[in-house]
Coordinates of C-alpha atoms in Angstrom, one line a residue:
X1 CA -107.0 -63.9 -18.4
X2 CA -109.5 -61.7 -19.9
X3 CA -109.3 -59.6 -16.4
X4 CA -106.2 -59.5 -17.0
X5 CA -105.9 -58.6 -20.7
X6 CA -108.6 -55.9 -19.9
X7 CA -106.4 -54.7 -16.6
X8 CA -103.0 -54.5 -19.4
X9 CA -104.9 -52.9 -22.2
X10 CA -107.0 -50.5 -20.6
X11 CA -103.5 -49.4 -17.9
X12 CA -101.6 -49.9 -21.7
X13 CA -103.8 -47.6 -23.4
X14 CA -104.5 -45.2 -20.7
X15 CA -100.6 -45.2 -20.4
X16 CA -99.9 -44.8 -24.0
X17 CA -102.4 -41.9 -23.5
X18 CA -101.4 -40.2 -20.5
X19 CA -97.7 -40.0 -22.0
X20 CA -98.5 -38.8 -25.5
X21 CA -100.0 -35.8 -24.7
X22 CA -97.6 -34.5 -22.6
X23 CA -94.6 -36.0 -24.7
X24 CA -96.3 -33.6 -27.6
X25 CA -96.7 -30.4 -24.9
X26 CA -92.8 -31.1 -23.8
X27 CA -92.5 -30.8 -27.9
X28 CA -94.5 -28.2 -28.4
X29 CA -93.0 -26.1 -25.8
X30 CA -89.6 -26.0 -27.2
X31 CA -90.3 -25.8 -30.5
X32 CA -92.9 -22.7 -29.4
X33 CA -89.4 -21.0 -27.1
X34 CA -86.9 -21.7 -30.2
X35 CA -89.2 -18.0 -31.9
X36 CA -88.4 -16.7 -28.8
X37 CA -84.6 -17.5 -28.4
X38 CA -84.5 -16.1 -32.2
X39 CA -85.9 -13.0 -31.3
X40 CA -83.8 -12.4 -28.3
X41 CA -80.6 -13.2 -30.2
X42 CA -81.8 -11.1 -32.8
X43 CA -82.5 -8.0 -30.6
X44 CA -78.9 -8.5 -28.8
X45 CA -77.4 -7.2 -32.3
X46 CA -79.9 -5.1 -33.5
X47 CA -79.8 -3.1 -30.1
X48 CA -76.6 -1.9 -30.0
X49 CA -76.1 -1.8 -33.9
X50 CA -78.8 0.9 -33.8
X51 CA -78.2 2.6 -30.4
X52 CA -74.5 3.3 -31.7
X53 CA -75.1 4.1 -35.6
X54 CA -78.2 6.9 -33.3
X55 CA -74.7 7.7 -31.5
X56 CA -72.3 8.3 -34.3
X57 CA -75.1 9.7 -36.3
X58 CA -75.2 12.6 -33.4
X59 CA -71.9 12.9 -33.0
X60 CA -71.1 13.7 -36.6
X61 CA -73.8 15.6 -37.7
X62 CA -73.1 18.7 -39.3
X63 CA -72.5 22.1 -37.6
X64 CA -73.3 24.2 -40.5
X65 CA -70.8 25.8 -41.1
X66 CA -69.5 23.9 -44.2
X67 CA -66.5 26.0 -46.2
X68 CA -67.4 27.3 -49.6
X69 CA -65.2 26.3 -52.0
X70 CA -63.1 29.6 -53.9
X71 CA -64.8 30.8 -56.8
X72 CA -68.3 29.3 -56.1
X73 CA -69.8 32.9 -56.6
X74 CA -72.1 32.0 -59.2
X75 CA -75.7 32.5 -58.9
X76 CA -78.6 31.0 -60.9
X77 CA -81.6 32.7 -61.3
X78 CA -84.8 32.4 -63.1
X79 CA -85.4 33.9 -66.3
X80 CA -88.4 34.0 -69.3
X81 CA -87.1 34.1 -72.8
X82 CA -89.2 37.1 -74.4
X83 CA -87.6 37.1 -78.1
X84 CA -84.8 34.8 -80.2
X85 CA -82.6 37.0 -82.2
X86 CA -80.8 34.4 -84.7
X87 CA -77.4 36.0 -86.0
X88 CA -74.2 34.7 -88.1
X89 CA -72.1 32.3 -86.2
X90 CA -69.1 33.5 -87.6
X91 CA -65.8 31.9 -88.7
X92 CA -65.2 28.2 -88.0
X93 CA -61.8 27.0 -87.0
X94 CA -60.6 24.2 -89.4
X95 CA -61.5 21.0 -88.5
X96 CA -64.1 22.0 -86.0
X97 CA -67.8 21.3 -86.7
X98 CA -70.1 23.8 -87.9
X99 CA -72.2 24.7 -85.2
X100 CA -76.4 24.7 -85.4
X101 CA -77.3 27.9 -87.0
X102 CA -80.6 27.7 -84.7
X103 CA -77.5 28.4 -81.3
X104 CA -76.1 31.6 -83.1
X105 CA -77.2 34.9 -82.2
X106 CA -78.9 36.7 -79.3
X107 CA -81.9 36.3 -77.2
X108 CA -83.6 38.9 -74.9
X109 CA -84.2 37.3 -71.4
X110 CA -86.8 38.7 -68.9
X111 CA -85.1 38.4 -65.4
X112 CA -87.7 36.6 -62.8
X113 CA -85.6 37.0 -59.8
X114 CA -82.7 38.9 -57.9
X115 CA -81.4 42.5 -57.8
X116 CA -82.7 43.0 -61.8
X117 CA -86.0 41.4 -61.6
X118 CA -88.4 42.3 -63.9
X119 CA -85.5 44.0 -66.0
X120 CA -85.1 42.3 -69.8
X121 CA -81.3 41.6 -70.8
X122 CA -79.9 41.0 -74.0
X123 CA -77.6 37.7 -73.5
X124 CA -76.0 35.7 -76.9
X125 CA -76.7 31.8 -77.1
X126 CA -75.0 29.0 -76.1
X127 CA -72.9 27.3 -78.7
X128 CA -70.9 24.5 -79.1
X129 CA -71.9 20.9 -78.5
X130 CA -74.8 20.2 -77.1
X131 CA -75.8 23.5 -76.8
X132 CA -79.5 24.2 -75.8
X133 CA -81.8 25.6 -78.8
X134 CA -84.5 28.5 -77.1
X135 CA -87.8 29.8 -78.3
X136 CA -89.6 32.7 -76.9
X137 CA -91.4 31.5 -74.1
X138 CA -88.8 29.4 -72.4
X139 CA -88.1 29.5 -68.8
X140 CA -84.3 29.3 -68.3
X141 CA -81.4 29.2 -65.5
X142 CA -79.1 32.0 -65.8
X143 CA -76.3 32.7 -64.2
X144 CA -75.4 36.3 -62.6
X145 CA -71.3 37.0 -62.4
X146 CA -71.4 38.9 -59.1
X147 CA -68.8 42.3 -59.4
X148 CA -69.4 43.2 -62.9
X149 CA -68.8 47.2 -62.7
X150 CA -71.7 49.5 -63.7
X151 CA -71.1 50.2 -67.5
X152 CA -69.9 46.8 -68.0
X153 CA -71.4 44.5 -71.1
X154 CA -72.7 41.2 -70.5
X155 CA -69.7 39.4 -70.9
X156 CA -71.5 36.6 -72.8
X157 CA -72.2 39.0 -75.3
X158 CA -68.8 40.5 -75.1
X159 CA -67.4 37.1 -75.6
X160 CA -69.5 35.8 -78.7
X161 CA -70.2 38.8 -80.7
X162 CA -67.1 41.3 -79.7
X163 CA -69.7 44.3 -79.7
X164 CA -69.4 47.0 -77.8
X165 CA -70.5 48.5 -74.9
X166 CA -71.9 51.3 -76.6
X167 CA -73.5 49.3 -79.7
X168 CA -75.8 47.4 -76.9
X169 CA -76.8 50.1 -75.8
X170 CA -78.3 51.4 -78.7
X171 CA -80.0 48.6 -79.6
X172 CA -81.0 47.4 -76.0
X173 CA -81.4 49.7 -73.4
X174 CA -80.6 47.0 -71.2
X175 CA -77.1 46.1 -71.8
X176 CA -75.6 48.7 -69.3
X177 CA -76.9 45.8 -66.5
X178 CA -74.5 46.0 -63.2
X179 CA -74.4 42.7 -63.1
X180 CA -73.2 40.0 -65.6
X181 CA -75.3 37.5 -67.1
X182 CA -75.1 34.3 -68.9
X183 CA -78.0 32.1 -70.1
X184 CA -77.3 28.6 -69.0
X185 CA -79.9 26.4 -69.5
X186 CA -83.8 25.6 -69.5
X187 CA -85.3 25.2 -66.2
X188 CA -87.0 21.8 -65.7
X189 CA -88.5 22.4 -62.6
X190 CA -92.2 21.7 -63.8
X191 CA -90.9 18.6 -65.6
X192 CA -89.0 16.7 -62.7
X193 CA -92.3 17.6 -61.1
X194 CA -94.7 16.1 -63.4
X195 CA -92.1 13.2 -63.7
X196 CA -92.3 12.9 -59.7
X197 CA -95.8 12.8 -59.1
X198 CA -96.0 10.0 -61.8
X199 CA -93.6 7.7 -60.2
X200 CA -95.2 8.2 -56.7
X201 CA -98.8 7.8 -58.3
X202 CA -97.2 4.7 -60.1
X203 CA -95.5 3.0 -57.0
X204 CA -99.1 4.1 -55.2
X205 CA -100.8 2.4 -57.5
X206 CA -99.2 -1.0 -57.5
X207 CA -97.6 -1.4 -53.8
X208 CA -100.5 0.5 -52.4
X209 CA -99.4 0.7 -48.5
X210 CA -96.1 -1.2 -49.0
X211 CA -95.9 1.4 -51.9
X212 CA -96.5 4.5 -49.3
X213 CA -93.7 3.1 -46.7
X214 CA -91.5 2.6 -49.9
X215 CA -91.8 6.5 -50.6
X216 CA -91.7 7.2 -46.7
X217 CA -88.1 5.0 -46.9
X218 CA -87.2 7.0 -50.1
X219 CA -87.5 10.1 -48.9
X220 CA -85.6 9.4 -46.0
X221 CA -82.7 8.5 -47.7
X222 CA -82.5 11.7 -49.6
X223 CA -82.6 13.4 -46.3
X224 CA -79.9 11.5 -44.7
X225 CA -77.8 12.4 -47.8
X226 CA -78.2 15.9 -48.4
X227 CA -78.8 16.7 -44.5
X228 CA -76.1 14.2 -43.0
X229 CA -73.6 12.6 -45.5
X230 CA -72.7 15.4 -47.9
X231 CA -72.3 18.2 -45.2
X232 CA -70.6 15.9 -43.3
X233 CA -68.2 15.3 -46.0
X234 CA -67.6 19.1 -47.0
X235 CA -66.9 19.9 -43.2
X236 CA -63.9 17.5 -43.6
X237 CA -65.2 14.5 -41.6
X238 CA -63.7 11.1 -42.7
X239 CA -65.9 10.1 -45.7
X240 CA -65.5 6.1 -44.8
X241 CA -67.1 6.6 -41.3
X242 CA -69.6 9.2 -42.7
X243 CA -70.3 6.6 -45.0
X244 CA -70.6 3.8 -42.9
X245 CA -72.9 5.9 -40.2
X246 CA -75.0 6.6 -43.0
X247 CA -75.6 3.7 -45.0
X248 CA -76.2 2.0 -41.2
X249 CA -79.0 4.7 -40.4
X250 CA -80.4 4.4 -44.2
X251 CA -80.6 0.8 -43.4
X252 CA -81.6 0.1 -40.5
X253 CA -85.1 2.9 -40.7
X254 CA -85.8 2.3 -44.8
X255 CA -86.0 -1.6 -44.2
X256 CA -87.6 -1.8 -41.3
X257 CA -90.1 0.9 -42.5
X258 CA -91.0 -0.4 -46.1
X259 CA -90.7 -4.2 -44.8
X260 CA -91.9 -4.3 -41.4
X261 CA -90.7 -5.0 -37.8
X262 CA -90.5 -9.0 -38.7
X263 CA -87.4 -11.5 -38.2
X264 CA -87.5 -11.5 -41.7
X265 CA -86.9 -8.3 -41.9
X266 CA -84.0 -8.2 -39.4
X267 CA -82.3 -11.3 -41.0
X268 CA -82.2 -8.8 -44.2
X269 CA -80.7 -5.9 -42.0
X270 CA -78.1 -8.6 -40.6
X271 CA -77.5 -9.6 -43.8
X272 CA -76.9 -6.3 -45.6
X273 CA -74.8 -5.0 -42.5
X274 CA -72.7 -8.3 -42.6
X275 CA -71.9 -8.0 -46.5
X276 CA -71.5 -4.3 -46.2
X277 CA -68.8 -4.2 -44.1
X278 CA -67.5 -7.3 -46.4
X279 CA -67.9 -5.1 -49.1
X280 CA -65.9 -1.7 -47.5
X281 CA -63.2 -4.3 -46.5
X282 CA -62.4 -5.4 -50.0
X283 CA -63.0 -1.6 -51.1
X284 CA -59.9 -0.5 -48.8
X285 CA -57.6 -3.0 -49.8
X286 CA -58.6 -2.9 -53.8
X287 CA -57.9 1.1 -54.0
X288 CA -55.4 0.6 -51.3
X289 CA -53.4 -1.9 -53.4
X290 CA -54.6 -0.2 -57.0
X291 CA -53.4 3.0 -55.8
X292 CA -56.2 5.0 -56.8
X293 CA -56.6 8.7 -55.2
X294 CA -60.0 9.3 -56.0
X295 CA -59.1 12.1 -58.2
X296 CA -60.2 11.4 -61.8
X297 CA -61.7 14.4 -63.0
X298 CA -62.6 17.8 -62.7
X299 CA -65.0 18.0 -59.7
X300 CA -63.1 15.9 -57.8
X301 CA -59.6 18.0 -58.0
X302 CA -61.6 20.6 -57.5
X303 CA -63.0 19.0 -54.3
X304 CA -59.3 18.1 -53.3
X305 CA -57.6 21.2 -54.2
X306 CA -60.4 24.2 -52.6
X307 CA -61.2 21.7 -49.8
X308 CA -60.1 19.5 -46.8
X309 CA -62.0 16.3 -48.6
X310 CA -59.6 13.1 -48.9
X311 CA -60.9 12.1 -52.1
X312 CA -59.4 8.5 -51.7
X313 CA -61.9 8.4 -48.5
X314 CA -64.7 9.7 -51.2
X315 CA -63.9 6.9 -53.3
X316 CA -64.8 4.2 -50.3
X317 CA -67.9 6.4 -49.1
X318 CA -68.9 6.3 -52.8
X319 CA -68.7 2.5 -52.9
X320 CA -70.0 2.0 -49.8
X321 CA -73.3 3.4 -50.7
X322 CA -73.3 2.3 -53.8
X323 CA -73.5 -1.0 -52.6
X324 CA -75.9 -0.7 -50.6
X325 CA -78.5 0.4 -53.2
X326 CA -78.1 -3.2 -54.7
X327 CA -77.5 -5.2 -51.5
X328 CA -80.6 -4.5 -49.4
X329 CA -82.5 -5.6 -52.6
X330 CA -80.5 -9.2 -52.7
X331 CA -80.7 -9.6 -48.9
X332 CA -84.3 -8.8 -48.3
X333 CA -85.3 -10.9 -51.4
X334 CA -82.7 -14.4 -50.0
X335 CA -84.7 -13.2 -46.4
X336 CA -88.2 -13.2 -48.1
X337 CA -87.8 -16.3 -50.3
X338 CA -86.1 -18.8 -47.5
X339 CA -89.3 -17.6 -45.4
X340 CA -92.1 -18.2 -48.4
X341 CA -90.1 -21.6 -48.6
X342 CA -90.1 -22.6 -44.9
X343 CA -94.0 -22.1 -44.8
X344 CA -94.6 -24.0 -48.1
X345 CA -92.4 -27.0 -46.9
X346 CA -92.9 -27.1 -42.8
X347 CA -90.5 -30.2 -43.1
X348 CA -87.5 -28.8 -44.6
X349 CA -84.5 -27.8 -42.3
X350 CA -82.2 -25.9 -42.1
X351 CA -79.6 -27.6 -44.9
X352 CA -82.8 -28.0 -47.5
X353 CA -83.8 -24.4 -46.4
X354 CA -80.3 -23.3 -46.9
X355 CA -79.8 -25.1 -50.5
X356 CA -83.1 -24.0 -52.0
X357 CA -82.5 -20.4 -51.1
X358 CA -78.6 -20.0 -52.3
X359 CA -80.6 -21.8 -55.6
X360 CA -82.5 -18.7 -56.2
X361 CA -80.2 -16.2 -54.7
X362 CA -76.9 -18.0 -57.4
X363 CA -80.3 -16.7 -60.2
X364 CA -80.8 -13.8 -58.8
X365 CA -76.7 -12.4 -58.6
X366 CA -76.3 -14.1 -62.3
X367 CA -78.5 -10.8 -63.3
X368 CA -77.6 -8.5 -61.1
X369 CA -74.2 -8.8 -61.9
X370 CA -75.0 -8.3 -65.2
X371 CA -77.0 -5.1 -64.5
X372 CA -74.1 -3.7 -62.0
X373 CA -71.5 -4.0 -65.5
X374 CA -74.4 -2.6 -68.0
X375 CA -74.8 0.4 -65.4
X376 CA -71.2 1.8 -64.8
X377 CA -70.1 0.9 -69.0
X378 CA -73.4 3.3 -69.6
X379 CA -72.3 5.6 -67.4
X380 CA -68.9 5.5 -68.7
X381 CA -69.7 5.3 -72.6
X382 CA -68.5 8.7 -73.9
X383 CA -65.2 8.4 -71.9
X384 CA -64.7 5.3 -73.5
X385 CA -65.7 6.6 -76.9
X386 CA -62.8 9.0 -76.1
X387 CA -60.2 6.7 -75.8
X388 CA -61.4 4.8 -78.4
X389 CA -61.7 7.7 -81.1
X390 CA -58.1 7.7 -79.4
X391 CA -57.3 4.7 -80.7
X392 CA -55.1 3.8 -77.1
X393 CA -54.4 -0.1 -76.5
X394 CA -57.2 -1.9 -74.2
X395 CA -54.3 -2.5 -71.5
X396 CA -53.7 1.6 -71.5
X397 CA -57.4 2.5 -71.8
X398 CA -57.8 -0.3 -68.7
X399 CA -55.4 1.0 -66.3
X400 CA -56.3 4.8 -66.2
X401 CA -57.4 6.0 -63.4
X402 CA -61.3 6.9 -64.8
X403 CA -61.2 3.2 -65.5
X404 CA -59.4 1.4 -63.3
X405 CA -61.4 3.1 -60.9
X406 CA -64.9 2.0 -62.2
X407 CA -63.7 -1.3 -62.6
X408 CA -63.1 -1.8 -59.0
X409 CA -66.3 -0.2 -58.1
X410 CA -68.0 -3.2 -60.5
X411 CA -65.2 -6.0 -58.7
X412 CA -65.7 -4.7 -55.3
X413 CA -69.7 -4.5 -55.8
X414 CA -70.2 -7.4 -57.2
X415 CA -68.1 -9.7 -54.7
X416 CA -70.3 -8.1 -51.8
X417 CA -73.4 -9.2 -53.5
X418 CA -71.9 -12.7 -53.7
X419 CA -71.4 -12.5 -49.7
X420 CA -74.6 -11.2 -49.5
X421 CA -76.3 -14.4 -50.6
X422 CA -75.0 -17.5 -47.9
X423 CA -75.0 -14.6 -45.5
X424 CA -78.5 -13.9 -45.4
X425 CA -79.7 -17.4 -46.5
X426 CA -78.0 -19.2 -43.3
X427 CA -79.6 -16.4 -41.5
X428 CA -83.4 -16.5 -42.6
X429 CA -82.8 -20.9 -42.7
X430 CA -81.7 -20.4 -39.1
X431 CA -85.3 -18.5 -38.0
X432 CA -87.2 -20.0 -40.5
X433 CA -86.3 -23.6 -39.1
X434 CA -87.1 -22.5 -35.5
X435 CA -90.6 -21.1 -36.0
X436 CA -93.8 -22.6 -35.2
X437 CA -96.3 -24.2 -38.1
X438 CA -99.4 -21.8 -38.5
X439 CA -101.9 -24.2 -37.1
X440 CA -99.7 -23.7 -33.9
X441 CA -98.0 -27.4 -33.9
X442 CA -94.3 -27.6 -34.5
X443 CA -92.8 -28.3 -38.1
X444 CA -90.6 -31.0 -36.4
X445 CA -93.8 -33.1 -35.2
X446 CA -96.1 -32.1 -38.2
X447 CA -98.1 -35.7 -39.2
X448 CA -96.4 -37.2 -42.4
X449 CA -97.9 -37.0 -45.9
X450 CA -97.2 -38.0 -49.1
X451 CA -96.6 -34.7 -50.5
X452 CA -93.9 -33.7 -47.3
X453 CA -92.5 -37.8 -48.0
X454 CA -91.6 -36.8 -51.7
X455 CA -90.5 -33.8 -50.8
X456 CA -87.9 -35.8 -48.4
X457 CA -86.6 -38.0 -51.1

């Protein structure tokens, strides 16, 4: 009996033994493969998303040889103001406001570059509202009329003070100028500088490396802009597909530099792709079925008339990356937080994983939304002081085109941050649920504690 008992405990427990461990290594070797299926599944799209946006990108880049829109003669120079010369402002139509005695008059202008540089010209001041007030010592922007005749006024001067040709030129020996000038405005050149350097020191400062990618990412979205979309554009590519190629390439290089090669990282670029193309979708159909050309003020018939543009197509680009200035923020942060939340509770799956993350992400869109309104109504205030000084009905005011059109900017925007929410939650819960616990054991075999059993309940 006891031999016996011995014989079936010891072969029991030697058993027991034999098959736990490699029960828990048969464990352990899925749930070590299930990173490695995610990362394989994740390249399949990745690969091809970014060998064919490097494809498009090449196809459609720019020749150079963008047209120039008629009348875009105008050239702006540098100038130093060297002496104010306040005047009368004259008669005021009735009605009109009186304008800011400190914007009537003349002021000499020393010219810093061009044909006349070094030459001083007498120019009159801006008036009207808003008009700039000058002291000597300001640097400026003027603008040089090309083809003024030798003998010619400035026709600024010509225009504001109706003196003549030969009354300049007694008091200035600089008014017989070939070329026409105009002073335009101050030159802030030193000041978006300063305020440059700031905001890199700043973002320096607090995101140290992450903050040096960040400016790395930024900087190569302004390229990609001025170098890719907005030549592509004015050589009379499609704007959508410009668009599209674009906001891909912007994607795909800014996230992955400022964030990181990581499966989080790529859940956020699956995410923001997925919702983007969500987002152009409902953009077609709204302007599609709202009717909207695109043309609702003067630049943009001015784009449509001296150009090949289809300004309907610049509306969707427009929206397009619009949207994806706010969308890579939601879809990184869903990524990031179903990840933070995966590693703090090992036990949750995928439907906890998934319902904890949309909580944050339904927080998360309740402001944003709120910021996308606040954003285009400040843009838009003085147009809708307009109409209201205009005292039109809300309906009429609603369904102009300015409007209407920034109201399906805000609709269409704010719907594609919606999608981008489940969208990259399921995503990062998917991953998140397959990866392995830090201590290299598996989150589906990790040992049971009280903390993980309340978590359960």
């Amino acid at each position: 009996m006891g031999a016996g008992h011995g014989h079936g405990h010891v072969h029991g427990h030697g058993h027991g033994h034999a098959q736990g461990p490699g029960h828990g290594q048969g464990r352990r070797r899925r749930g070590a493969g299930a990173p490695r299926r995610a990362v394989v599944a994740t390249l399949a799209v990745l690969v091809p998303l970014a060998v064919a946006t490097v494809v498009l990108l090449v196809w459609l880049w720019p020749s150079g040889r963008t047209e120039v829109p008629a009348g875009a003669g105008l050239d702006q120079l540098d100038g130093t103001v060297v002496a104010v010369h306040p005047g009368p402002c004259g008669e005021v139509p009735e009605g009109a406001a009186a304008p800011d005695p400190a914007t009537c008059g003349h002021a000499t202008v020393r010219v810093e570059e061009g044909p006349d540089v070094g030459r001083d010209v007498r120019l009159a001041l801006p008036r009207g509202p808003g008009a700039q007030r000058f002291t000597a010592g300001d640097a400026v922007v003027l603008i040089r009329v090309g083809g003024a005749e030798e003998g010619d006024g400035s026709a600024a001067d010509q225009a504001a003070g109706g003196e003549t040709a030969e009354e300049e030129t007694a008091g200035d020996e600089t008014a017989g100028d070939e070329a026409a000038y105009q002073l335009s405005d101050h030159d802030r050149t030193s000041a978006l500088w300063l305020s440059a350097v700031a905001f890199a020191l700043a973002v320096i400062a607090f995101g140290r490396w992450r903050g040096v990618t960040a400016l790395a990412g930024l900087a190569i979205t302004f390229v990609l802009l001025l170098a890719f979309v907005i030549p592509g554009i004015l050589e009379g590519e499609p704007p959508m597909l410009v668009a599209i190629v674009g906001a891909a390439a912007i994607m795909l290089t800014v996230l992955f530099l400022t964030h990181g090669f990581t499966l989080t990282t790529s859940m956020a670029v699956l995410g923001t792709l997925a919702s983007l193309t969500v987002t152009g979708l409902l953009a077609y159909g709204a302007i599609t079925f709202a009717e909207l050309t695109g043309v609702t003020d003067d630049s943009s018939f001015m784009l449509g008339f001296s150009t090949r543009i289809d300004t309907q197509g610049l509306l969707l680009a427009s929206v397009i990356i619009g949207a994806l200035g706010v969308l890579d923020d939601v879809t990184v942060t869903q990524a990031v937080t179903v990840t933070e939340l995966a590693a703090a509770n090992p036990s949750y799956g995928w439907r906890r994983l998934y319902r904890a993350g949309s909580r944050v992400g339904r927080a998360h869109i309740a402001s944003v939304i709120n910021t996308i309104i606040l954003a285009y109504a400040g843009a838009s205030l003085p147009l809708l002081l307009l109409f209201s000084v205009g005292a039109q009905p809300l309906e009429e005011v609603l369904t102009t085109p300015v409007i209407a059109q920034e109201i399906i900017r805000s609709v269409v925007g704010t719907l594609g941050l919606i999608s981008a929410v489940p969208i990259t939650t399921a995503l990062a819960a998917l991953v998140a649920t397959r990866r392995d616990d830090p201590g290299g054991q598996p989150a589906a075999v990790l040992p049971s504690t009280p903390s993980l059993r309340r978590a359960r309940s």
